[in-house]
mmCIF file of C-alpha atoms and ligand atoms in Angstrom:
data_model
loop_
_atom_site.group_PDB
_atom_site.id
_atom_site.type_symbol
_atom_site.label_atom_id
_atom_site.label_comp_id
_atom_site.label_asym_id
_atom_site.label_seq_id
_atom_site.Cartn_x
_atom_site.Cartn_y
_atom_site.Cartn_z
ATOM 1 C CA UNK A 1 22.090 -14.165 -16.883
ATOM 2 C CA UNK A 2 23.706 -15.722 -14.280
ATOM 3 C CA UNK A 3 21.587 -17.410 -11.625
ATOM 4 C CA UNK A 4 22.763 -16.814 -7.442
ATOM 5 C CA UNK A 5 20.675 -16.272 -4.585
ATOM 6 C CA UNK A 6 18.044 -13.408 -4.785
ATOM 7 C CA UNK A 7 18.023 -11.581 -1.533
ATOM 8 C CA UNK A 8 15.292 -9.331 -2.648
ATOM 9 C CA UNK A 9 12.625 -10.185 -0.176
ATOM 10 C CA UNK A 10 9.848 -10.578 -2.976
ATOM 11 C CA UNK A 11 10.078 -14.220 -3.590
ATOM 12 C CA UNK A 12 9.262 -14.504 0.268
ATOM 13 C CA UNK A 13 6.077 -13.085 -0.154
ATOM 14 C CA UNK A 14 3.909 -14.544 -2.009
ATOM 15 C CA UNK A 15 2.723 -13.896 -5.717
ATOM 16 C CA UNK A 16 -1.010 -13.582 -4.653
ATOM 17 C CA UNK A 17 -0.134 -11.410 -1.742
ATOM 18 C CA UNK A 18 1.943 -9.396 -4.002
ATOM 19 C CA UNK A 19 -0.460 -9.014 -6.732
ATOM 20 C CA UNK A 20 -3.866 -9.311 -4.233
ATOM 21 C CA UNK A 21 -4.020 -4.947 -4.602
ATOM 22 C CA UNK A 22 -4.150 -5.432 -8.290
ATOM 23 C CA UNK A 23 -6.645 -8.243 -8.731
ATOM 24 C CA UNK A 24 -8.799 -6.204 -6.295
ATOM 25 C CA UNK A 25 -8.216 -2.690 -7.550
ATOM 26 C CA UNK A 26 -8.750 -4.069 -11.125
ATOM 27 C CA UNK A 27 -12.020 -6.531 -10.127
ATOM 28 C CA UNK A 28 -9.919 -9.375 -12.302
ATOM 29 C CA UNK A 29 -10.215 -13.039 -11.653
ATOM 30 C CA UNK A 30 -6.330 -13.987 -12.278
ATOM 31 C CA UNK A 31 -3.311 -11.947 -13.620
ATOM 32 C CA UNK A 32 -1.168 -13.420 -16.129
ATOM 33 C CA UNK A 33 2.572 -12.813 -15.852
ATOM 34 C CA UNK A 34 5.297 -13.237 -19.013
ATOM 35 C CA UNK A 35 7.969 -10.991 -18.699
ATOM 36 C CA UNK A 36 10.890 -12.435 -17.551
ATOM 37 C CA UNK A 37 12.204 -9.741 -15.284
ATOM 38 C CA UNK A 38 8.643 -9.799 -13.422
ATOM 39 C CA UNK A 39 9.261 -13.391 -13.288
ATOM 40 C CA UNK A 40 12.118 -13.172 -11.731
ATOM 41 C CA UNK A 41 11.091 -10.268 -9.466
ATOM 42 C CA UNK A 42 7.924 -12.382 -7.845
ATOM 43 C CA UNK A 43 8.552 -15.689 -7.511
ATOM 44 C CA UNK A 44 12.693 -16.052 -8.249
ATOM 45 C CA UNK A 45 12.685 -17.681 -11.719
ATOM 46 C CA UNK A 46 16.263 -17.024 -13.782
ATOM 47 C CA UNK A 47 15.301 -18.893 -17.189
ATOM 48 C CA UNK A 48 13.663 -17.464 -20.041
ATOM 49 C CA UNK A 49 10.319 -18.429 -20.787
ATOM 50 C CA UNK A 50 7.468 -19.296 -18.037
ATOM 51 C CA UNK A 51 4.089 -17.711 -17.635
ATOM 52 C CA UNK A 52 2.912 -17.547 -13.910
ATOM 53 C CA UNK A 53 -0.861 -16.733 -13.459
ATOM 54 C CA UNK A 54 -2.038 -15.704 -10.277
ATOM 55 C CA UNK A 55 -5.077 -16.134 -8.879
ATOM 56 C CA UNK A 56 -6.151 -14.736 -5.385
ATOM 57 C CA UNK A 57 -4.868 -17.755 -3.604
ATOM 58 C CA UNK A 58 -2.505 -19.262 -5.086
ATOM 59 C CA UNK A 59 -0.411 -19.171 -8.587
ATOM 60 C CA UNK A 60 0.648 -21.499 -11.075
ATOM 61 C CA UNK A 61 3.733 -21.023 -12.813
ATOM 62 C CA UNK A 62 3.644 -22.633 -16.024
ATOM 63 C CA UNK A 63 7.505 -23.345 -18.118
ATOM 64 C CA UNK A 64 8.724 -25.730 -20.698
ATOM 65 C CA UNK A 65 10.846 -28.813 -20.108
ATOM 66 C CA UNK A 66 14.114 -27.277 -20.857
ATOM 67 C CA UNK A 67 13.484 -24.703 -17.188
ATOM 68 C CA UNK A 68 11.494 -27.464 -14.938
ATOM 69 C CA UNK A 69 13.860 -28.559 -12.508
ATOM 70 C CA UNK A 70 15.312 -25.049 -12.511
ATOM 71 C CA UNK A 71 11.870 -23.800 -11.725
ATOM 72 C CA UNK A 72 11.162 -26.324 -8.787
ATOM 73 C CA UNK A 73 14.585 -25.505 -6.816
ATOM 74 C CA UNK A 74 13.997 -21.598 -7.723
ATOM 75 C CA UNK A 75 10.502 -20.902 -6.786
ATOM 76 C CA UNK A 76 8.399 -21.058 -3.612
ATOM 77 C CA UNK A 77 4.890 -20.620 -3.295
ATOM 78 C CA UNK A 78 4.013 -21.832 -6.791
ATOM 79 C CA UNK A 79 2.812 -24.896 -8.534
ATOM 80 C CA UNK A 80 5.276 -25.690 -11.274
ATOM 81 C CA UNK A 81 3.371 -27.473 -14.412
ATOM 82 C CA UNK A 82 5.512 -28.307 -17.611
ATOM 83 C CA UNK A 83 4.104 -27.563 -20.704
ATOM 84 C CA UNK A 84 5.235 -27.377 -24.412
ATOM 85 C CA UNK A 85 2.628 -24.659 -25.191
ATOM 86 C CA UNK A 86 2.700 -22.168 -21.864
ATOM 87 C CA UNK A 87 0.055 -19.871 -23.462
ATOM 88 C CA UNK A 88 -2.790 -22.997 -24.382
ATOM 89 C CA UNK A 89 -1.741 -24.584 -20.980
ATOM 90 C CA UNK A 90 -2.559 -21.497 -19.195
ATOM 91 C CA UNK A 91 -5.746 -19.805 -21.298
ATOM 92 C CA UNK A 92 -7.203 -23.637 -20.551
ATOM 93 C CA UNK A 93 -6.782 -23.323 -17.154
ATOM 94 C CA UNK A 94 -8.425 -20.428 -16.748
ATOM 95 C CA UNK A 95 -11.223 -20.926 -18.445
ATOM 96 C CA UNK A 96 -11.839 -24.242 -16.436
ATOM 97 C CA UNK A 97 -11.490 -22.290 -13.480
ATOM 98 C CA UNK A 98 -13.959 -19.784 -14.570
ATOM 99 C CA UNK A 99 -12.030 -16.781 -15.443
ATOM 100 C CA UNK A 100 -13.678 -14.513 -17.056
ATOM 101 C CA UNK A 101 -10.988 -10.673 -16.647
ATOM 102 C CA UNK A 102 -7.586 -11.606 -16.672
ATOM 103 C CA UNK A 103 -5.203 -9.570 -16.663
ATOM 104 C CA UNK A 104 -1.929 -8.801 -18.740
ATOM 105 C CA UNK A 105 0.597 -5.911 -19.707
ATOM 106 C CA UNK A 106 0.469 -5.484 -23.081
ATOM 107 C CA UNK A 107 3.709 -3.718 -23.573
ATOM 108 C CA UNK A 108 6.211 -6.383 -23.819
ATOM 109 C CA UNK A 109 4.105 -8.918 -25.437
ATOM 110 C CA UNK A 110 3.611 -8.664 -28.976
ATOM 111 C CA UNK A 111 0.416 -7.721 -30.527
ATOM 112 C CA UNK A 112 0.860 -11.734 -32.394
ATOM 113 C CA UNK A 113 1.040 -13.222 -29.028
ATOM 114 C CA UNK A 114 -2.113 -11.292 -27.619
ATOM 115 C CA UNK A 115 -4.678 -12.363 -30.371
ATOM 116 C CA UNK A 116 -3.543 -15.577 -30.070
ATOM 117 C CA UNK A 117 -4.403 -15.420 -26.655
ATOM 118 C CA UNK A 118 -7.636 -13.804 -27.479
ATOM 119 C CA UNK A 119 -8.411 -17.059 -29.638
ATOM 120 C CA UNK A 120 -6.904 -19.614 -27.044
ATOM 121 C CA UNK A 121 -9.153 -17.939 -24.110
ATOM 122 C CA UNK A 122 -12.108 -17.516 -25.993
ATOM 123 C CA UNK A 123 -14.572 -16.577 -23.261
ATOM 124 C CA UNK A 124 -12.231 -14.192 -21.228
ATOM 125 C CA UNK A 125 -11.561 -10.620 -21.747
ATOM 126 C CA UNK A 126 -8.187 -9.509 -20.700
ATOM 127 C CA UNK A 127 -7.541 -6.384 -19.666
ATOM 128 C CA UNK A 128 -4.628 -4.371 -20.367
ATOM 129 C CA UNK A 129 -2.540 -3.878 -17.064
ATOM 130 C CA UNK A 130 -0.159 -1.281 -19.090
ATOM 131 C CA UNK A 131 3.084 -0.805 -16.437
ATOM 132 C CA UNK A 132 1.350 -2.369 -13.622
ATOM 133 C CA UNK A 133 3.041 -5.139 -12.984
ATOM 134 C CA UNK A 134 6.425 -3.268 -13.288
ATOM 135 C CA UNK A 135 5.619 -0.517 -11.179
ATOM 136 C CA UNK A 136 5.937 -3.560 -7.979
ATOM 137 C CA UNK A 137 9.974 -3.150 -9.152
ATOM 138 C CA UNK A 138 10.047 0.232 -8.536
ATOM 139 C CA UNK A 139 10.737 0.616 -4.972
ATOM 140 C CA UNK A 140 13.007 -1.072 -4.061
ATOM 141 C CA UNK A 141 13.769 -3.526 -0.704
ATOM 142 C CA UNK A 142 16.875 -3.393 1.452
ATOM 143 C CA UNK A 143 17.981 -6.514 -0.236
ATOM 144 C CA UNK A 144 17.687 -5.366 -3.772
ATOM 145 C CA UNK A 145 19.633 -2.086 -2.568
ATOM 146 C CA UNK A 146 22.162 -4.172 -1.139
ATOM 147 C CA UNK A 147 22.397 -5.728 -4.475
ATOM 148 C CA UNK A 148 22.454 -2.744 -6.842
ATOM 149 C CA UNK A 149 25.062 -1.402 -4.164
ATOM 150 C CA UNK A 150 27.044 -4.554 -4.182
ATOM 151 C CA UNK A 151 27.044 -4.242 -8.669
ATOM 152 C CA UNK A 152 28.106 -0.381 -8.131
ATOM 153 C CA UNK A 153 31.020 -1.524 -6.380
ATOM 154 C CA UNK A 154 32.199 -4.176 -8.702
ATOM 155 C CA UNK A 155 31.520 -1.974 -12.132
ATOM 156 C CA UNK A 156 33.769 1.213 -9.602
ATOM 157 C CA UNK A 157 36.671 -1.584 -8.918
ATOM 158 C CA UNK A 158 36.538 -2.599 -12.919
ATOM 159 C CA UNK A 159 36.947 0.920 -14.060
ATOM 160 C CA UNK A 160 39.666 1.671 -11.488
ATOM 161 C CA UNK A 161 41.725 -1.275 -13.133
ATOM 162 C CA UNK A 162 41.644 0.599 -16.820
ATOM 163 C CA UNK A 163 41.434 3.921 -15.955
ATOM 164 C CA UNK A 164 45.513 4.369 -16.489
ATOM 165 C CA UNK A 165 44.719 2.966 -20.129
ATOM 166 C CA UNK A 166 42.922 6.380 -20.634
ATOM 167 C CA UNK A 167 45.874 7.698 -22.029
ATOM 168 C CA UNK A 168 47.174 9.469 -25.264
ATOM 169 C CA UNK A 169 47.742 6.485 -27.953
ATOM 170 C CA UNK A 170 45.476 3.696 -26.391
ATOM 171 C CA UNK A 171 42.111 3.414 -28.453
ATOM 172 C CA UNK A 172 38.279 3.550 -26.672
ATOM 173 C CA UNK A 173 37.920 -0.061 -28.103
ATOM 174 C CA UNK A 174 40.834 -1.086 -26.457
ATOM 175 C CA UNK A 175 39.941 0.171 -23.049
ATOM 176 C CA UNK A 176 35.905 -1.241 -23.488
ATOM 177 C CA UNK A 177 37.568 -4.522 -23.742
ATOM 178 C CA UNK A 178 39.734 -4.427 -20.705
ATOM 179 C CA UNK A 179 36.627 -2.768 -19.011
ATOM 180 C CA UNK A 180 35.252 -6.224 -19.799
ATOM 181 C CA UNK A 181 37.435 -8.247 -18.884
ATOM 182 C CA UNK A 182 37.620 -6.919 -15.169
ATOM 183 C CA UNK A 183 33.751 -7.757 -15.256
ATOM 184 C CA UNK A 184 34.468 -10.607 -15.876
ATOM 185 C CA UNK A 185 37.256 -11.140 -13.449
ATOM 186 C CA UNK A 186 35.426 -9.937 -10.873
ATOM 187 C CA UNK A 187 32.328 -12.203 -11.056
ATOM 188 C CA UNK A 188 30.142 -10.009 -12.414
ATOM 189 C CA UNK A 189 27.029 -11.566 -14.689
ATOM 190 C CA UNK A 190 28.712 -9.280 -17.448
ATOM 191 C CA UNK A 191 27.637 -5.891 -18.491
ATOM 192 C CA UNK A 192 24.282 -4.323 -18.687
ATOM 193 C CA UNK A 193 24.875 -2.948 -21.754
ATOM 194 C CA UNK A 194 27.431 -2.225 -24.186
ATOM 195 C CA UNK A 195 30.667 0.166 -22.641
ATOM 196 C CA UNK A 196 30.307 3.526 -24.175
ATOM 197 C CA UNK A 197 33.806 4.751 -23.811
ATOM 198 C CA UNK A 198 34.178 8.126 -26.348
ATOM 199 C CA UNK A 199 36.883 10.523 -26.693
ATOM 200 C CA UNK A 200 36.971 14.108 -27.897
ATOM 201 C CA UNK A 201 34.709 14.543 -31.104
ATOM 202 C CA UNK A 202 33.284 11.615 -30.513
ATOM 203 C CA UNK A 203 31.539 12.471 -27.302
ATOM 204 C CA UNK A 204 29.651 14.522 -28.759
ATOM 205 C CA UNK A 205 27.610 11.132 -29.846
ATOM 206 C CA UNK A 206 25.232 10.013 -26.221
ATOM 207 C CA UNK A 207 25.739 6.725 -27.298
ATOM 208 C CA UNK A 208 28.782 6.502 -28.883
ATOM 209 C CA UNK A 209 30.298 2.842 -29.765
ATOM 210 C CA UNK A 210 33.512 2.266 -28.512
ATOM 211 C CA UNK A 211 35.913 2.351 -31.915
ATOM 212 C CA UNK A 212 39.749 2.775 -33.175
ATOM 213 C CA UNK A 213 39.901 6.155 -32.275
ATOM 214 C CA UNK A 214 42.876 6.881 -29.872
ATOM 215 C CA UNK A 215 42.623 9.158 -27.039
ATOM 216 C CA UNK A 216 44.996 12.553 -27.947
ATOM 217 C CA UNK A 217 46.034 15.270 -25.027
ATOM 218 C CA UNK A 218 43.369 17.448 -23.942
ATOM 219 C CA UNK A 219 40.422 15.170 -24.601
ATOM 220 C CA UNK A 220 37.164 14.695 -22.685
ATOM 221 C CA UNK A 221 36.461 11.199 -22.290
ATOM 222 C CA UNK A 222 32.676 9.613 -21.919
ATOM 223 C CA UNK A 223 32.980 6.609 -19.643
ATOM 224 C CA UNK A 224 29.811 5.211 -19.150
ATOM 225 C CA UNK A 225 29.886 1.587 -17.576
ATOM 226 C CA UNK A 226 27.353 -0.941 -16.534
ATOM 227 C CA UNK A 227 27.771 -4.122 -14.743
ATOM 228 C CA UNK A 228 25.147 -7.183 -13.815
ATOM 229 C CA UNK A 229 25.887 -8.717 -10.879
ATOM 230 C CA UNK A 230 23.769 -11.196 -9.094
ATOM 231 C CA UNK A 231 20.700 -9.824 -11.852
ATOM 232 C CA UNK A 232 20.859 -6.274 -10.772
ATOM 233 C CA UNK A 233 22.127 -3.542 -12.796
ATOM 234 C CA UNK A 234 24.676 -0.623 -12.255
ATOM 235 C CA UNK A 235 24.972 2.224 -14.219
ATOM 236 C CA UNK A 236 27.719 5.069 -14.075
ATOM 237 C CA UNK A 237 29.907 7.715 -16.216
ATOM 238 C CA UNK A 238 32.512 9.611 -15.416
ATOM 239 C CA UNK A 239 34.323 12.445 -18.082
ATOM 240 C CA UNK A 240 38.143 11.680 -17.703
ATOM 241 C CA UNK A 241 40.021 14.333 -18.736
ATOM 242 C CA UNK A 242 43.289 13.091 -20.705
ATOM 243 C CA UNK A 243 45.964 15.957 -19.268
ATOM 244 C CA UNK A 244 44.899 19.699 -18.810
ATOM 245 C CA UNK A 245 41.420 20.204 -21.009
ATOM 246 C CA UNK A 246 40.769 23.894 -22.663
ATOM 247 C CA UNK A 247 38.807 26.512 -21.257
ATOM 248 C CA UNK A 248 35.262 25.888 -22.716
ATOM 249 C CA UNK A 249 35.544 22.273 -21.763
ATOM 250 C CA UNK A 250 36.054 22.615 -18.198
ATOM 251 C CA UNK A 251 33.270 25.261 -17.913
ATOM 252 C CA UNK A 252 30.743 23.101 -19.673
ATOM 253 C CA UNK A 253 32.368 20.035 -17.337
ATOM 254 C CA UNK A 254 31.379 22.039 -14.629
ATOM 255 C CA UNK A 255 28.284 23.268 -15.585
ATOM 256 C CA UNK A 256 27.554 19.576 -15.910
ATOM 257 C CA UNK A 257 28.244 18.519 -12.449
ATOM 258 C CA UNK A 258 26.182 21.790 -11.489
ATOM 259 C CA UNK A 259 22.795 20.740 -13.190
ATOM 260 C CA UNK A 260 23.796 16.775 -11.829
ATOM 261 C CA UNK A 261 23.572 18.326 -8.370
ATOM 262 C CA UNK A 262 21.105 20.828 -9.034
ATOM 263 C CA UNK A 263 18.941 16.979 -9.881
ATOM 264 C CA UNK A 264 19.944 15.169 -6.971
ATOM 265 C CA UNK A 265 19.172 18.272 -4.642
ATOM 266 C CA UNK A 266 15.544 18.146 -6.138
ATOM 267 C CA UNK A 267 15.139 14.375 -5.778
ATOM 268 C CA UNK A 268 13.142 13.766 -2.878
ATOM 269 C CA UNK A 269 9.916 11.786 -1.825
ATOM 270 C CA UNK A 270 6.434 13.942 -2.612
ATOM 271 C CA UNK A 271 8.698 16.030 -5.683
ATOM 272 C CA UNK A 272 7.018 14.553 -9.256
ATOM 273 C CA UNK A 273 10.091 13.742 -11.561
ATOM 274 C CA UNK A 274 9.534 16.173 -13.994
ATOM 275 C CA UNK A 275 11.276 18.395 -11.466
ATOM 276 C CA UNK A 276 13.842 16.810 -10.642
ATOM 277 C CA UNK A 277 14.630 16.793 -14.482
ATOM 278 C CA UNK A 278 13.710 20.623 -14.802
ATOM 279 C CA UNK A 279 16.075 21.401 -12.486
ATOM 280 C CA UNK A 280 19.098 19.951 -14.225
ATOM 281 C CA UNK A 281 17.788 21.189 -17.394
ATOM 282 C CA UNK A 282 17.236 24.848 -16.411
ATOM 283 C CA UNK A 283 21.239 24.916 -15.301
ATOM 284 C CA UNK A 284 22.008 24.017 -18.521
ATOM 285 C CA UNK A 285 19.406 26.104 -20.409
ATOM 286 C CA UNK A 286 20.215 29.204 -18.361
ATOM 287 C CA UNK A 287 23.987 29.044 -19.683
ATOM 288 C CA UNK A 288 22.868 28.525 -23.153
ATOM 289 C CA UNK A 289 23.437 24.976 -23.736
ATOM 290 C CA UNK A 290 20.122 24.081 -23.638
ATOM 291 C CA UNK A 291 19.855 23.006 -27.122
ATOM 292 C CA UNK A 292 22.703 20.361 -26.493
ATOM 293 C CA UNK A 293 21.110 18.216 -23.610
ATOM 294 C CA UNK A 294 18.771 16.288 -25.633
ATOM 295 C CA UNK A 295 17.889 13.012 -23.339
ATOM 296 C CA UNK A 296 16.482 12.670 -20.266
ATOM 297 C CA UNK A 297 17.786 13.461 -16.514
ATOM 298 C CA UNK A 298 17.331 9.805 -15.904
ATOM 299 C CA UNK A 299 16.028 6.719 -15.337
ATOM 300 C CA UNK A 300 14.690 3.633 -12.970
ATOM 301 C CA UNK A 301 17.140 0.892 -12.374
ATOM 302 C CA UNK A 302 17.240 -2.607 -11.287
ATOM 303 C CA UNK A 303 16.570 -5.912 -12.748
ATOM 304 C CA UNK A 304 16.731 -4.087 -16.207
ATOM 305 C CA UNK A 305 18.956 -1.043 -16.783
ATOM 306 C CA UNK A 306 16.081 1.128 -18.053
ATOM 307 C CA UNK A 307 12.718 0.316 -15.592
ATOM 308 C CA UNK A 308 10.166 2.792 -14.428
ATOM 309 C CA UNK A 309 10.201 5.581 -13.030
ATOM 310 C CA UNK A 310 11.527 7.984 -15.933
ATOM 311 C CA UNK A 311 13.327 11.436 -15.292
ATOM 312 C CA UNK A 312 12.224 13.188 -18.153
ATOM 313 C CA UNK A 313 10.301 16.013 -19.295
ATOM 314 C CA UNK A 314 7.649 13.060 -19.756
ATOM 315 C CA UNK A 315 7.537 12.041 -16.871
ATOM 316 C CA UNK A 316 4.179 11.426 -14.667
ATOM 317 C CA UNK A 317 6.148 9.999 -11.825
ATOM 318 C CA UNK A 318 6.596 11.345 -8.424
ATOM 319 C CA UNK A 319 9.680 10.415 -6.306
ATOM 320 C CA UNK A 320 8.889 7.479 -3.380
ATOM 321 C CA UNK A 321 11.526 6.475 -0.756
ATOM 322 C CA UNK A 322 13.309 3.255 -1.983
ATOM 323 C CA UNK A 323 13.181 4.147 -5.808
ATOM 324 C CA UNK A 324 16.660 4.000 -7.427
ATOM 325 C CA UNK A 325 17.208 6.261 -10.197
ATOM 326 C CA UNK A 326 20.124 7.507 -12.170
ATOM 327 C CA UNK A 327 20.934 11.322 -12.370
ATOM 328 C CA UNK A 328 22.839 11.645 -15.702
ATOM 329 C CA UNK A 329 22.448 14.981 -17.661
ATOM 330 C CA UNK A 330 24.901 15.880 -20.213
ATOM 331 C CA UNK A 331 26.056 18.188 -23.020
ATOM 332 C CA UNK A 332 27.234 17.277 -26.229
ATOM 333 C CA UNK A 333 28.953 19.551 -28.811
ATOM 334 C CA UNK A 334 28.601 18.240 -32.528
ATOM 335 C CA UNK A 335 32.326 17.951 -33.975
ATOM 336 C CA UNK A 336 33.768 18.757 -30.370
ATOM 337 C CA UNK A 337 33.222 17.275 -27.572
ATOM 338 C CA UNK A 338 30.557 16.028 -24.970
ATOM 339 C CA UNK A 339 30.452 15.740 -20.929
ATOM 340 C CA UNK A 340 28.558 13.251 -19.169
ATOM 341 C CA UNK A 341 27.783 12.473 -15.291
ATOM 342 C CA UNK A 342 25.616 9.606 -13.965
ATOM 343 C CA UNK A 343 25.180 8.541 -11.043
ATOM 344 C CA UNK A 344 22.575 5.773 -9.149
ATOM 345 C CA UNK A 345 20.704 7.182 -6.398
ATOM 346 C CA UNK A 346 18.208 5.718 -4.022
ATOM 347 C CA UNK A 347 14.925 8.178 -2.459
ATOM 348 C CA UNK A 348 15.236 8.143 1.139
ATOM 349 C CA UNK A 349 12.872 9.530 3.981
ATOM 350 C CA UNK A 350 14.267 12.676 3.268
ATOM 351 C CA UNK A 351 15.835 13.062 0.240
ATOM 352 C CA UNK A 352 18.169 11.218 -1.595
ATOM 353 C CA UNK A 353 21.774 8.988 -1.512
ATOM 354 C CA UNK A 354 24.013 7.968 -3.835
ATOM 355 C CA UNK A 355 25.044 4.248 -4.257
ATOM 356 C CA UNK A 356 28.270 5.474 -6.418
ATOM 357 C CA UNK A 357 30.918 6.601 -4.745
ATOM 358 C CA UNK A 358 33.029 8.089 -7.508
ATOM 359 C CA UNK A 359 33.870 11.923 -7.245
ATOM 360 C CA UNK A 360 32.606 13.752 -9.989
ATOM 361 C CA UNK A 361 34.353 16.823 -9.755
ATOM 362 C CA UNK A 362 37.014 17.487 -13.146
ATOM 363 C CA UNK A 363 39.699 14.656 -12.541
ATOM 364 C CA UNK A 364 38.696 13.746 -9.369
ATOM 365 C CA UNK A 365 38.016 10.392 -10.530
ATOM 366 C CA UNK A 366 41.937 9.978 -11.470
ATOM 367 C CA UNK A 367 42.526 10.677 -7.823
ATOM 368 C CA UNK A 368 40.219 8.352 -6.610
ATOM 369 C CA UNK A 369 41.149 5.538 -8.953
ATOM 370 C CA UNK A 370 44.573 6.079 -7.520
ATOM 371 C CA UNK A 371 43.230 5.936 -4.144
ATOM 372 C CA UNK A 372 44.219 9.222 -3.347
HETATM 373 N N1 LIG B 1 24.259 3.951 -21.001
HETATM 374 C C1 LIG B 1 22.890 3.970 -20.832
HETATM 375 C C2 LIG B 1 22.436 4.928 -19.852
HETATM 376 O O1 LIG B 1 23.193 5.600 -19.190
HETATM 377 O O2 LIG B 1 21.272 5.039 -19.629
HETATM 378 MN MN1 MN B 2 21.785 5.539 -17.434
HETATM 379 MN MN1 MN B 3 24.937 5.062 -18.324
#
């Protein structure tokens, strides 16, 4: 992951401010931090493997000797010890400063690494924080808008250099490498996760990988591109039509882009998720595709291209101004063809704002990549 200022805002505040709510509301003595997103997210660290524990005033941010000098020019607030053994290093701290709850999310640390921990920190329960400390990522600040905004733009100006390989004869794993490429080219980190880019049949498949197929008149194409830039994470796809596409395919294209704005018309602050998810599902179930839109309506973004909140029929989340959120329902036809929108979209006061910018409507993404 490529390093580069973080304008976010967090690492300005400090880790005991930001976690002070969750000591409190959780009576615990210190929270213990692994994940290397969170890391990032609170106190600015890009490398792979520290442990920050937090206390209620002040932290300690614990790394190996291959991150040290990284961690001293990336982090503020924090006392950087080096350590070959960050878990010993920090259980022994806290038991000579008296810990006795600490806290920890268990999901993302494997069930190894937490009875070891057990054994290192003999005399200290720790408690379970589940999502906690990922639910801090959720809404996001101006500056980490301006940032998901900012990889949007570059993953829009990447597909708008391929988009006249979409044509009869090229192949999808031609095009995912040019898409690529452009990333690269354009200074992005690289991509968030691996180009689906799946023609006719084969977008019937959510998560197709790009292969030799080539693209034949009258197919649907599933274009769905990510992009890291700066650390933050863009997510988008677009259904390119290659020439005139048959009847059924432009009315499930449009019922599509009917249940994607039946979603973003729903998302709004006080409305639990759930909805937001019914009401691109029940567009598509009222037409009788129902059966065919298997996934969710959506999902957090940010540092990671799947965070909290979900869209789902799961979901226990309610909408909050500054969450980001894709809106991406689909329908896929086994042996036919599938249709696919997405788009990021940030909760405002009122309701809700896309940071995409590409049209959605059938082709009007070939205009737009032509600039008309
Ligand atoms: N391509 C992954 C997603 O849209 O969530
Ligand atoms: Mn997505
Ligand atoms: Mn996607």
């Amino acid at each position: 992951m490529a390093s580069g200022p973080l304008l976010t805002g967090y690492p300005l505040v400090s880790p005991a401010q930001r976690l002070g709510p969750l000591l409190a509301a959780e009576r615990l003595d210190a929270i213990a931090v692994t994940e290397p997103l969170n890391l990032r997210h609170l106190v600015g660290f890009t490398g792979s493997n520290g442990v920050l524990v937090v206390w209620a005033e002040r932290a300690v941010f614990y790394t190996d000797s291959r991150y040290t000098l990284q961690a001293r020019a990336e982090t503020r607030g924090v006392e950087v010890v080096e350590t070959p053994d960050l878990d010993r290093a920090a259980g022994a701290d806290l038991e000579r400063g008296g810990a006795r709850y600490v806290g920890l999310q268990a999901p993302g640390l494997t069930a190894a690494r937490w009875r070891r921990l057990e054994r290192i920190a003999r005399g200290i329960d720790l408690v379970d924080l589940k999502g906690s400390v990922d639910a801090l990522r959720v809404a996001k600040t101006p500056g980490e808008i301006a940032h998901l905004t900012a990889a949007a733009r570059l993953a829009e100006e990447a597909l708008r250099a391929v988009l006249p390989r979409v044509a009869v004869g090229v192949t999808e794993a031609e095009v995912a490498r040019e898409f690529h490429l452009e990333v690269l080219r354009r200074g992005g980190d690289g991509l968030a996760f691996e180009t689906i880019v799946a023609g006719g049949e084969r977008g019937a498949l959510p998560h197709a990988r790009p292969g030799a197929r080539a693209f034949q008149a009258g197919d649907l194409v599933v274009f769905d591109f990510g992009v890291r830039l700066g650390g933050y994470c863009a997510d988008q796809t677009v259904t390119v039509p290659v020439g005139p596409v048959a009847a059924e395919a432009r009315a499930v294209y449009d019922l599509v882009l009917r249940a994607q704005a039946a979603a973003l018309a729903a998302l709004k602050p006080g409305v639990p998720l759930v909805e937001v998810d019914r009401a691109a599902r029940e567009v598509i179930r009222a037409a009788g595709y129902g059966a065919h839109f298997g996934h969710g309506t959506g999902h957090g973004i940010g540092l990671a291209v799947h965070e909290a909140p979900t869209v789902s029929e799961r979901s226990d989340d309610v909408a909050r101004e500054g969450m980001v959120v894709t809106v991406e329902p689909g329908i896929y036809l086994e042996g036919r063809f599938g249709v696919r929108l997405e788009d990021m979209a940030r909760v405002t006061a009122d309701g809700c704002q896309r940071l995409t910018s590409i049209p959605k409507e059938l082709g009007a993404v070939l205009d737009w990549a032509r600039g008309a």
